Amino acid sequence: MALSYHDALAAARAFCARDGPEILPQARTRLLDCGEQTPLAVVLFHGLTNNPAQYAQFAPLLHARGINVFVPRFPEHGDRDRMTARIAGVTAEQLLAVGSEAVAIAGGLGRRVAVLGISMGGLVAAYFGQFRSIDVAVPVAPTFSLLRLPYAVSRILARIALVLPNRFIWWDPRVRASELPVTAYPRFSTHALARSMSIGDAVYSAARRRAPLTRRIVTVVNRDDPAVNNAAAERVSAAWAAHKPEGVEYVELTGLRLHDILDPQQPRARTDRVYPKLLEALDVAP
């Protein structure tokens, strides 16, 4: 049974209250509430090693359109200590549990629910697009396959990573701890990355066998993304479209030579080009 607006609001505030003093203020779970149930509520999922600050500019754009917005913080993200090792313990089950709770809350905040996520959060958005009956899912740059590797090779490497001891790898070894954005972690855990990618494996497998439950799914990728193989995301989108020809779109952006095309703290971000496309994907553009 769906939550009432007031119950959803109380649940969202309780969720926000979990963030203690060890979490950066700007990295905490965020609720942008219109004071009543809105026609649409949107959940925004952040990427691996990032946090809700990734949506510091995009979430208000949605709220200004009369949308209740919920931006949950995934476990072990957003710590004041950017070099924390706790992120190595993050599991796919934890990520999906947070996603499920956020979607349930959104079901009371809005009469319809949409999810949007980037990278790891894009896999979570794709998961709910496949397995939950919501209105819209927008996976952005989902990490089905890494570094432009074939999906099968990437999957094998992820499994090997879980057998080997965890390692921390700099996102950019040239700048190391100086990596931007300043609210995110400058390095990632091989175990956390591999576990999060198992969410993509579940979606990749299910998409070929049965139709997604979400009414509409729009996958948004960057043609010049250096971190992922878009071919895997395109295959998932094509499988969805084969089951649901009228409810699936695949959008390819160009001229953006970075993976995180959302975060306004990214020096090379072109949010002026990206945000309008995401608003269109959510069907809330002017």
PDB file of C-alpha atoms in Angstrom:
ATOM      1  CA  MET A   1       0.000   0.000   0.000  1.00  0.00           C
ATOM      2  CA  ALA A   2       1.332   3.437  -0.954  1.00  0.00           C
ATOM      3  CA  LEU A   3       2.232   5.859   1.808  1.00  0.00           C
ATOM      4  CA  SER A   4       0.114   8.930   2.376  1.00  0.00           C
ATOM      5  CA  TYR A   5       1.811  12.257   1.720  1.00  0.00           C
ATOM      6  CA  HIS A   6       2.204  12.964   5.451  1.00  0.00           C
ATOM      7  CA  ASP A   7       3.594   9.501   6.172  1.00  0.00           C
ATOM      8  CA  ALA A   8       6.000   9.841   3.245  1.00  0.00           C
ATOM      9  CA  LEU A   9       7.114  13.253   4.485  1.00  0.00           C
ATOM     10  CA  ALA A  10       7.768  11.830   7.958  1.00  0.00           C
ATOM     11  CA  ALA A  11       9.685   8.901   6.446  1.00  0.00           C
ATOM     12  CA  ALA A  12      11.781  11.239   4.306  1.00  0.00           C
ATOM     13  CA  ARG A  13      12.648  13.397   7.303  1.00  0.00           C
ATOM     14  CA  ALA A  14      13.582  10.318   9.320  1.00  0.00           C
ATOM     15  CA  PHE A  15      15.803   9.200   6.453  1.00  0.00           C
ATOM     16  CA  CYS A  16      17.497  12.611   6.436  1.00  0.00           C
ATOM     17  CA  ALA A  17      18.005  12.445  10.209  1.00  0.00           C
ATOM     18  CA  ARG A  18      20.270   9.392   9.847  1.00  0.00           C
ATOM     19  CA  ASP A  19      23.086  11.598   8.584  1.00  0.00           C
ATOM     20  CA  GLY A  20      25.299  12.412  11.532  1.00  0.00           C
ATOM     21  CA  PRO A  21      28.088  14.954  12.025  1.00  0.00           C
ATOM     22  CA  GLU A  22      30.547  12.706  10.157  1.00  0.00           C
ATOM     23  CA  ILE A  23      28.673  13.491   6.915  1.00  0.00           C
ATOM     24  CA  LEU A  24      29.427  16.706   5.048  1.00  0.00           C
ATOM     25  CA  PRO A  25      26.435  19.069   5.269  1.00  0.00           C
ATOM     26  CA  GLN A  26      26.176  19.388   1.488  1.00  0.00           C
ATOM     27  CA  ALA A  27      26.489  15.607   1.087  1.00  0.00           C
ATOM     28  CA  ARG A  28      23.513  14.684   3.244  1.00  0.00           C
ATOM     29  CA  THR A  29      20.250  13.192   2.040  1.00  0.00           C
ATOM     30  CA  ARG A  30      18.129  16.000   0.678  1.00  0.00           C
ATOM     31  CA  LEU A  31      14.391  16.534   0.448  1.00  0.00           C
ATOM     32  CA  LEU A  32      12.954  19.376  -1.625  1.00  0.00           C
ATOM     33  CA  ASP A  33       9.313  19.474  -0.626  1.00  0.00           C
ATOM     34  CA  CYS A  34       6.520  21.568  -2.125  1.00  0.00           C
ATOM     35  CA  GLY A  35       4.315  21.299   0.974  1.00  0.00           C
ATOM     36  CA  GLU A  36       1.833  18.906  -0.595  1.00  0.00           C
ATOM     37  CA  GLN A  37       1.668  15.798  -2.742  1.00  0.00           C
ATOM     38  CA  THR A  38       2.670  16.731  -6.278  1.00  0.00           C
ATOM     39  CA  PRO A  39       1.687  15.152  -9.603  1.00  0.00           C
ATOM     40  CA  LEU A  40       5.234  13.798  -9.914  1.00  0.00           C
ATOM     41  CA  ALA A  41       7.943  12.979  -7.368  1.00  0.00           C
ATOM     42  CA  VAL A  42      11.505  12.349  -8.523  1.00  0.00           C
ATOM     43  CA  VAL A  43      14.221  10.314  -6.801  1.00  0.00           C
ATOM     44  CA  LEU A  44      17.811  11.141  -7.773  1.00  0.00           C
ATOM     45  CA  PHE A  45      20.540   8.520  -7.266  1.00  0.00           C
ATOM     46  CA  HIS A  46      24.176   9.660  -7.061  1.00  0.00           C
ATOM     47  CA  GLY A  47      27.231   7.855  -8.374  1.00  0.00           C
ATOM     48  CA  LEU A  48      29.943   5.794  -6.703  1.00  0.00           C
ATOM     49  CA  THR A  49      32.121   7.895  -4.330  1.00  0.00           C
ATOM     50  CA  ASN A  50      29.839  10.902  -4.879  1.00  0.00           C
ATOM     51  CA  ASN A  51      26.817  11.990  -2.811  1.00  0.00           C
ATOM     52  CA  PRO A  52      23.626  14.077  -3.054  1.00  0.00           C
ATOM     53  CA  ALA A  53      25.721  17.213  -3.694  1.00  0.00           C
ATOM     54  CA  GLN A  54      26.018  15.863  -7.239  1.00  0.00           C
ATOM     55  CA  TYR A  55      22.467  17.187  -7.745  1.00  0.00           C
ATOM     56  CA  ALA A  56      22.976  20.531  -6.011  1.00  0.00           C
ATOM     57  CA  GLN A  57      21.845  22.421  -9.110  1.00  0.00           C
ATOM     58  CA  PHE A  58      19.666  19.875 -10.889  1.00  0.00           C
ATOM     59  CA  ALA A  59      17.365  19.042  -7.962  1.00  0.00           C
ATOM     60  CA  PRO A  60      16.264  22.699  -7.545  1.00  0.00           C
ATOM     61  CA  LEU A  61      15.418  22.832 -11.254  1.00  0.00           C
ATOM     62  CA  LEU A  62      12.926  20.026 -10.696  1.00  0.00           C
ATOM     63  CA  HIS A  63      11.586  21.554  -7.489  1.00  0.00           C
ATOM     64  CA  ALA A  64      10.984  24.860  -9.266  1.00  0.00           C
ATOM     65  CA  ARG A  65       8.669  22.941 -11.608  1.00  0.00           C
ATOM     66  CA  GLY A  66       6.409  21.902  -8.752  1.00  0.00           C
ATOM     67  CA  ILE A  67       8.019  18.506  -8.160  1.00  0.00           C
ATOM     68  CA  ASN A  68       8.823  16.919  -4.819  1.00  0.00           C
ATOM     69  CA  VAL A  69      12.435  15.721  -5.035  1.00  0.00           C
ATOM     70  CA  PHE A  70      14.202  13.188  -2.837  1.00  0.00           C
ATOM     71  CA  VAL A  71      17.974  12.665  -3.084  1.00  0.00           C
ATOM     72  CA  PRO A  72      19.067   9.792  -0.823  1.00  0.00           C
ATOM     73  CA  ARG A  73      22.661   9.303   0.276  1.00  0.00           C
ATOM     74  CA  PHE A  74      23.955   5.786  -0.303  1.00  0.00           C
ATOM     75  CA  PRO A  75      25.744   4.057   2.612  1.00  0.00           C
ATOM     76  CA  GLU A  76      29.359   5.080   3.340  1.00  0.00           C
ATOM     77  CA  HIS A  77      29.244   8.037   0.963  1.00  0.00           C
ATOM     78  CA  GLY A  78      29.580  11.728   1.799  1.00  0.00           C
ATOM     79  CA  ASP A  79      32.005  11.306   4.706  1.00  0.00           C
ATOM     80  CA  ARG A  80      34.012  14.325   5.836  1.00  0.00           C
ATOM     81  CA  ASP A  81      37.057  12.070   5.518  1.00  0.00           C
ATOM     82  CA  ARG A  82      37.508  11.856   1.754  1.00  0.00           C
ATOM     83  CA  MET A  83      40.022   9.039   2.222  1.00  0.00           C
ATOM     84  CA  THR A  84      37.678   6.826   4.229  1.00  0.00           C
ATOM     85  CA  ALA A  85      38.083   3.095   3.652  1.00  0.00           C
ATOM     86  CA  ARG A  86      34.548   2.240   4.796  1.00  0.00           C
ATOM     87  CA  ILE A  87      33.192   2.457   1.261  1.00  0.00           C
ATOM     88  CA  ALA A  88      34.884  -0.879   0.544  1.00  0.00           C
ATOM     89  CA  GLY A  89      32.098  -2.607   2.481  1.00  0.00           C
ATOM     90  CA  VAL A  90      29.219  -1.274   0.383  1.00  0.00           C
ATOM     91  CA  THR A  91      27.067  -4.022  -1.126  1.00  0.00           C
ATOM     92  CA  ALA A  92      24.537  -4.212  -3.947  1.00  0.00           C
ATOM     93  CA  GLU A  93      21.913  -5.217  -1.390  1.00  0.00           C
ATOM     94  CA  GLN A  94      22.509  -2.006   0.572  1.00  0.00           C
ATOM     95  CA  LEU A  95      22.240   0.115  -2.555  1.00  0.00           C
ATOM     96  CA  LEU A  96      18.976  -1.511  -3.613  1.00  0.00           C
ATOM     97  CA  ALA A  97      17.563  -1.303  -0.084  1.00  0.00           C
ATOM     98  CA  VAL A  98      18.169   2.453  -0.062  1.00  0.00           C
ATOM     99  CA  GLY A  99      16.686   2.700  -3.544  1.00  0.00           C
ATOM    100  CA  SER A 100      13.585   0.735  -2.533  1.00  0.00           C
ATOM    101  CA  GLU A 101      13.027   2.892   0.529  1.00  0.00           C
ATOM    102  CA  ALA A 102      13.456   6.072  -1.501  1.00  0.00           C
ATOM    103  CA  VAL A 103      11.014   4.906  -4.185  1.00  0.00           C
ATOM    104  CA  ALA A 104       8.456   3.961  -1.508  1.00  0.00           C
ATOM    105  CA  ILE A 105       8.794   7.433   0.016  1.00  0.00           C
ATOM    106  CA  ALA A 106       8.398   9.020  -3.406  1.00  0.00           C
ATOM    107  CA  GLY A 107       5.189   7.034  -3.857  1.00  0.00           C
ATOM    108  CA  GLY A 108       3.648   9.186  -1.139  1.00  0.00           C
ATOM    109  CA  LEU A 109       5.299  12.435  -2.169  1.00  0.00           C
ATOM    110  CA  GLY A 110       3.908  12.252  -5.698  1.00  0.00           C
ATOM    111  CA  ARG A 111       1.001  10.670  -7.530  1.00  0.00           C
ATOM    112  CA  ARG A 112       3.550   9.402 -10.052  1.00  0.00           C
ATOM    113  CA  VAL A 113       7.201   8.455  -9.431  1.00  0.00           C
ATOM    114  CA  ALA A 114      10.302   8.920 -11.577  1.00  0.00           C
ATOM    115  CA  VAL A 115      13.884   7.897 -10.847  1.00  0.00           C
ATOM    116  CA  LEU A 116      17.081   9.247 -12.366  1.00  0.00           C
ATOM    117  CA  GLY A 117      20.612   8.165 -11.541  1.00  0.00           C
ATOM    118  CA  ILE A 118      24.106   8.447 -12.930  1.00  0.00           C
ATOM    119  CA  SER A 119      26.855   5.816 -13.172  1.00  0.00           C
ATOM    120  CA  MET A 120      26.329   3.478 -10.192  1.00  0.00           C
ATOM    121  CA  GLY A 121      23.122   5.387  -9.555  1.00  0.00           C
ATOM    122  CA  GLY A 122      22.297   4.801 -13.201  1.00  0.00           C
ATOM    123  CA  LEU A 123      22.387   1.056 -12.567  1.00  0.00           C
ATOM    124  CA  VAL A 124      20.032   1.526  -9.614  1.00  0.00           C
ATOM    125  CA  ALA A 125      17.691   3.587 -11.819  1.00  0.00           C
ATOM    126  CA  ALA A 126      17.853   0.882 -14.507  1.00  0.00           C
ATOM    127  CA  TYR A 127      17.054  -1.759 -11.884  1.00  0.00           C
ATOM    128  CA  PHE A 128      13.892   0.019 -10.795  1.00  0.00           C
ATOM    129  CA  GLY A 129      13.043   0.635 -14.428  1.00  0.00           C
ATOM    130  CA  GLN A 130      13.176  -3.099 -15.033  1.00  0.00           C
ATOM    131  CA  PHE A 131      11.603  -4.406 -11.839  1.00  0.00           C
ATOM    132  CA  ARG A 132       9.265  -1.721 -10.449  1.00  0.00           C
ATOM    133  CA  SER A 133       6.026  -0.315 -11.767  1.00  0.00           C
ATOM    134  CA  ILE A 134       6.861   3.394 -11.699  1.00  0.00           C
ATOM    135  CA  ASP A 135       6.280   6.130 -14.261  1.00  0.00           C
ATOM    136  CA  VAL A 136       9.722   6.988 -15.636  1.00  0.00           C
ATOM    137  CA  ALA A 137      13.281   5.710 -15.181  1.00  0.00           C
ATOM    138  CA  VAL A 138      16.286   7.610 -16.526  1.00  0.00           C
ATOM    139  CA  PRO A 139      19.619   5.760 -16.251  1.00  0.00           C
ATOM    140  CA  VAL A 140      22.442   8.192 -17.089  1.00  0.00           C
ATOM    141  CA  ALA A 141      25.856   6.786 -18.083  1.00  0.00           C
ATOM    142  CA  PRO A 142      25.069   3.451 -16.364  1.00  0.00           C
ATOM    143  CA  THR A 143      28.143   1.331 -15.640  1.00  0.00           C
ATOM    144  CA  PHE A 144      27.053  -1.939 -17.223  1.00  0.00           C
ATOM    145  CA  SER A 145      30.550  -2.318 -18.677  1.00  0.00           C
ATOM    146  CA  LEU A 146      33.790  -0.519 -17.809  1.00  0.00           C
ATOM    147  CA  LEU A 147      36.382   1.325 -19.856  1.00  0.00           C
ATOM    148  CA  ARG A 148      34.821   0.522 -23.220  1.00  0.00           C
ATOM    149  CA  LEU A 149      35.516  -3.152 -22.600  1.00  0.00           C
ATOM    150  CA  PRO A 150      33.191  -5.798 -24.025  1.00  0.00           C
ATOM    151  CA  TYR A 151      30.484  -6.632 -21.504  1.00  0.00           C
ATOM    152  CA  ALA A 152      31.683 -10.222 -21.033  1.00  0.00           C
ATOM    153  CA  VAL A 153      35.260  -9.090 -20.336  1.00  0.00           C
ATOM    154  CA  SER A 154      34.133  -6.396 -17.917  1.00  0.00           C
ATOM    155  CA  ARG A 155      31.973  -8.911 -16.074  1.00  0.00           C
ATOM    156  CA  ILE A 156      34.890 -11.345 -15.702  1.00  0.00           C
ATOM    157  CA  LEU A 157      37.139  -8.576 -14.379  1.00  0.00           C
ATOM    158  CA  ALA A 158      34.494  -7.571 -11.837  1.00  0.00           C
ATOM    159  CA  ARG A 159      34.297 -11.135 -10.564  1.00  0.00           C
ATOM    160  CA  ILE A 160      38.087 -11.377 -10.339  1.00  0.00           C
ATOM    161  CA  ALA A 161      38.153  -8.106  -8.387  1.00  0.00           C
ATOM    162  CA  LEU A 162      35.930  -9.653  -5.729  1.00  0.00           C
ATOM    163  CA  VAL A 163      38.228 -12.656  -5.354  1.00  0.00           C
ATOM    164  CA  LEU A 164      41.315 -10.508  -4.924  1.00  0.00           C
ATOM    165  CA  PRO A 165      41.920  -8.271  -1.891  1.00  0.00           C
ATOM    166  CA  ASN A 166      40.242  -4.893  -2.122  1.00  0.00           C
ATOM    167  CA  ARG A 167      42.288  -2.063  -3.585  1.00  0.00           C
ATOM    168  CA  PHE A 168      41.754   1.671  -3.647  1.00  0.00           C
ATOM    169  CA  ILE A 169      42.449   3.293  -7.013  1.00  0.00           C
ATOM    170  CA  TRP A 170      42.677   7.008  -7.725  1.00  0.00           C
ATOM    171  CA  TRP A 171      40.065   8.292 -10.129  1.00  0.00           C
ATOM    172  CA  ASP A 172      42.846  10.423 -11.611  1.00  0.00           C
ATOM    173  CA  PRO A 173      46.373   9.336 -10.603  1.00  0.00           C
ATOM    174  CA  ARG A 174      47.759  12.619 -11.937  1.00  0.00           C
ATOM    175  CA  VAL A 175      46.005  14.731  -9.286  1.00  0.00           C
ATOM    176  CA  ARG A 176      45.297  11.985  -6.688  1.00  0.00           C
ATOM    177  CA  ALA A 177      43.702  13.531  -3.572  1.00  0.00           C
ATOM    178  CA  SER A 178      43.176  16.860  -5.348  1.00  0.00           C
ATOM    179  CA  GLU A 179      40.517  15.296  -7.581  1.00  0.00           C
ATOM    180  CA  LEU A 180      37.300  17.295  -7.897  1.00  0.00           C
ATOM    181  CA  PRO A 181      34.572  17.561  -6.774  1.00  0.00           C
ATOM    182  CA  VAL A 182      35.775  18.394  -3.290  1.00  0.00           C
ATOM    183  CA  THR A 183      32.746  16.751  -1.652  1.00  0.00           C
ATOM    184  CA  ALA A 184      33.371  13.372  -3.336  1.00  0.00           C
ATOM    185  CA  TYR A 185      36.045  10.746  -2.725  1.00  0.00           C
ATOM    186  CA  PRO A 186      39.150  10.939  -4.958  1.00  0.00           C
ATOM    187  CA  ARG A 187      39.558   7.151  -5.098  1.00  0.00           C
ATOM    188  CA  PHE A 188      37.275   4.146  -5.442  1.00  0.00           C
ATOM    189  CA  SER A 189      37.156   0.690  -3.919  1.00  0.00           C
ATOM    190  CA  THR A 190      37.498  -2.219  -6.348  1.00  0.00           C
ATOM    191  CA  HIS A 191      35.148  -4.308  -4.196  1.00  0.00           C
ATOM    192  CA  ALA A 192      32.472  -1.593  -4.026  1.00  0.00           C
ATOM    193  CA  LEU A 193      32.665  -1.042  -7.768  1.00  0.00           C
ATOM    194  CA  ALA A 194      32.415  -4.751  -8.563  1.00  0.00           C
ATOM    195  CA  ARG A 195      29.492  -5.293  -6.190  1.00  0.00           C
ATOM    196  CA  SER A 196      27.587  -2.350  -7.616  1.00  0.00           C
ATOM    197  CA  MET A 197      28.061  -3.735 -11.112  1.00  0.00           C
ATOM    198  CA  SER A 198      26.198  -6.900 -10.113  1.00  0.00           C
ATOM    199  CA  ILE A 199      23.066  -4.733 -10.182  1.00  0.00           C
ATOM    200  CA  GLY A 200      23.747  -4.122 -13.860  1.00  0.00           C
ATOM    201  CA  ASP A 201      24.181  -7.857 -14.429  1.00  0.00           C
ATOM    202  CA  ALA A 202      20.706  -8.497 -13.016  1.00  0.00           C
ATOM    203  CA  VAL A 203      19.194  -5.887 -15.316  1.00  0.00           C
ATOM    204  CA  TYR A 204      21.188  -7.041 -18.354  1.00  0.00           C
ATOM    205  CA  SER A 205      19.918 -10.599 -17.900  1.00  0.00           C
ATOM    206  CA  ALA A 206      16.285  -9.712 -17.141  1.00  0.00           C
ATOM    207  CA  ALA A 207      15.963  -7.193 -19.990  1.00  0.00           C
ATOM    208  CA  ARG A 208      16.432  -9.936 -22.561  1.00  0.00           C
ATOM    209  CA  ARG A 209      13.751 -12.175 -21.021  1.00  0.00           C
ATOM    210  CA  ARG A 210      10.886  -9.910 -20.068  1.00  0.00           C
ATOM    211  CA  ALA A 211       9.441  -6.431 -20.461  1.00  0.00           C
ATOM    212  CA  PRO A 212      10.369  -3.710 -17.979  1.00  0.00           C
ATOM    213  CA  LEU A 213       7.632  -2.808 -15.522  1.00  0.00           C
ATOM    214  CA  THR A 214       8.216   0.939 -15.734  1.00  0.00           C
ATOM    215  CA  ARG A 215       5.951   2.819 -18.121  1.00  0.00           C
ATOM    216  CA  ARG A 216       8.805   4.682 -19.816  1.00  0.00           C
ATOM    217  CA  ILE A 217      12.604   4.300 -19.742  1.00  0.00           C
ATOM    218  CA  VAL A 218      15.037   6.808 -21.237  1.00  0.00           C
ATOM    219  CA  THR A 219      18.716   5.834 -21.206  1.00  0.00           C
ATOM    220  CA  VAL A 220      21.071   8.811 -21.576  1.00  0.00           C
ATOM    221  CA  VAL A 221      24.719   8.236 -22.502  1.00  0.00           C
ATOM    222  CA  ASN A 222      27.695  10.332 -23.519  1.00  0.00           C
ATOM    223  CA  ARG A 223      29.295   9.152 -26.756  1.00  0.00           C
ATOM    224  CA  ASP A 224      32.739  10.238 -25.535  1.00  0.00           C
ATOM    225  CA  ASP A 225      32.456   8.722 -22.056  1.00  0.00           C
ATOM    226  CA  PRO A 226      35.924   7.387 -21.132  1.00  0.00           C
ATOM    227  CA  ALA A 227      34.710   5.245 -18.209  1.00  0.00           C
ATOM    228  CA  VAL A 228      32.060   2.940 -19.674  1.00  0.00           C
ATOM    229  CA  ASN A 229      31.200   0.926 -22.757  1.00  0.00           C
ATOM    230  CA  ASN A 230      27.978   2.427 -24.082  1.00  0.00           C
ATOM    231  CA  ALA A 231      27.388  -0.633 -26.257  1.00  0.00           C
ATOM    232  CA  ALA A 232      26.218  -2.559 -23.195  1.00  0.00           C
ATOM    233  CA  ALA A 233      23.721   0.151 -22.232  1.00  0.00           C
ATOM    234  CA  GLU A 234      22.530   0.296 -25.839  1.00  0.00           C
ATOM    235  CA  ARG A 235      21.941  -3.467 -25.867  1.00  0.00           C
ATOM    236  CA  VAL A 236      19.895  -3.248 -22.672  1.00  0.00           C
ATOM    237  CA  SER A 237      17.862  -0.390 -24.141  1.00  0.00           C
ATOM    238  CA  ALA A 238      17.312  -2.353 -27.355  1.00  0.00           C
ATOM    239  CA  ALA A 239      16.117  -5.357 -25.347  1.00  0.00           C
ATOM    240  CA  TRP A 240      13.669  -3.132 -23.481  1.00  0.00           C
ATOM    241  CA  ALA A 241      12.468  -1.637 -26.752  1.00  0.00           C
ATOM    242  CA  ALA A 242      11.864  -5.085 -28.215  1.00  0.00           C
ATOM    243  CA  HIS A 243       9.371  -5.713 -25.403  1.00  0.00           C
ATOM    244  CA  LYS A 244       7.972  -2.175 -25.227  1.00  0.00           C
ATOM    245  CA  PRO A 245       8.485  -0.272 -28.525  1.00  0.00           C
ATOM    246  CA  GLU A 246       6.556   2.821 -27.454  1.00  0.00           C
ATOM    247  CA  GLY A 247       8.056   3.250 -24.003  1.00  0.00           C
ATOM    248  CA  VAL A 248      11.824   3.136 -24.501  1.00  0.00           C
ATOM    249  CA  GLU A 249      14.290   5.777 -25.709  1.00  0.00           C
ATOM    250  CA  TYR A 250      18.070   5.836 -26.077  1.00  0.00           C
ATOM    251  CA  VAL A 251      19.635   9.316 -26.077  1.00  0.00           C
ATOM    252  CA  GLU A 252      23.285   9.880 -26.991  1.00  0.00           C
ATOM    253  CA  LEU A 253      24.982  13.159 -26.083  1.00  0.00           C
ATOM    254  CA  THR A 254      28.144  14.292 -27.854  1.00  0.00           C
ATOM    255  CA  GLY A 255      31.091  16.569 -27.218  1.00  0.00           C
ATOM    256  CA  LEU A 256      31.380  15.780 -23.494  1.00  0.00           C
ATOM    257  CA  ARG A 257      34.726  14.194 -22.672  1.00  0.00           C
ATOM    258  CA  LEU A 258      34.032  13.077 -19.126  1.00  0.00           C
ATOM    259  CA  HIS A 259      31.968  10.484 -17.268  1.00  0.00           C
ATOM    260  CA  ASP A 260      30.245  12.623 -14.644  1.00  0.00           C
ATOM    261  CA  ILE A 261      28.225  14.929 -16.881  1.00  0.00           C
ATOM    262  CA  LEU A 262      25.902  15.961 -14.032  1.00  0.00           C
ATOM    263  CA  ASP A 263      27.975  17.403 -11.205  1.00  0.00           C
ATOM    264  CA  PRO A 264      28.267  21.209 -11.380  1.00  0.00           C
ATOM    265  CA  GLN A 265      31.573  20.971  -9.489  1.00  0.00           C
ATOM    266  CA  GLN A 266      33.167  19.172 -12.436  1.00  0.00           C
ATOM    267  CA  PRO A 267      35.422  21.717 -14.181  1.00  0.00           C
ATOM    268  CA  ARG A 268      34.510  20.405 -17.648  1.00  0.00           C
ATOM    269  CA  ALA A 269      30.814  19.861 -16.992  1.00  0.00           C
ATOM    270  CA  ARG A 270      28.444  21.364 -19.550  1.00  0.00           C
ATOM    271  CA  THR A 271      25.327  21.329 -17.430  1.00  0.00           C
ATOM    272  CA  ASP A 272      23.820  23.959 -19.709  1.00  0.00           C
ATOM    273  CA  ARG A 273      23.660  21.258 -22.368  1.00  0.00           C
ATOM    274  CA  VAL A 274      23.006  18.228 -20.174  1.00  0.00           C
ATOM    275  CA  TYR A 275      20.269  19.432 -17.828  1.00  0.00           C
ATOM    276  CA  PRO A 276      17.764  20.328 -20.587  1.00  0.00           C
ATOM    277  CA  LYS A 277      18.149  16.805 -21.997  1.00  0.00           C
ATOM    278  CA  LEU A 278      17.484  15.275 -18.592  1.00  0.00           C
ATOM    279  CA  LEU A 279      14.412  17.450 -18.089  1.00  0.00           C
ATOM    280  CA  GLU A 280      13.156  16.236 -21.462  1.00  0.00           C
ATOM    281  CA  ALA A 281      13.827  12.637 -20.453  1.00  0.00           C
ATOM    282  CA  LEU A 282      11.739  13.150 -17.316  1.00  0.00           C
ATOM    283  CA  ASP A 283       9.080  14.854 -19.455  1.00  0.00           C
ATOM    284  CA  VAL A 284       9.163  18.018 -17.364  1.00  0.00           C
ATOM    285  CA  ALA A 285      10.843  20.376 -19.851  1.00  0.00           C
ATOM    286  CA  PRO A 286       9.066  23.705 -20.533  1.00  0.00           C
TER     287      PRO A 286
END
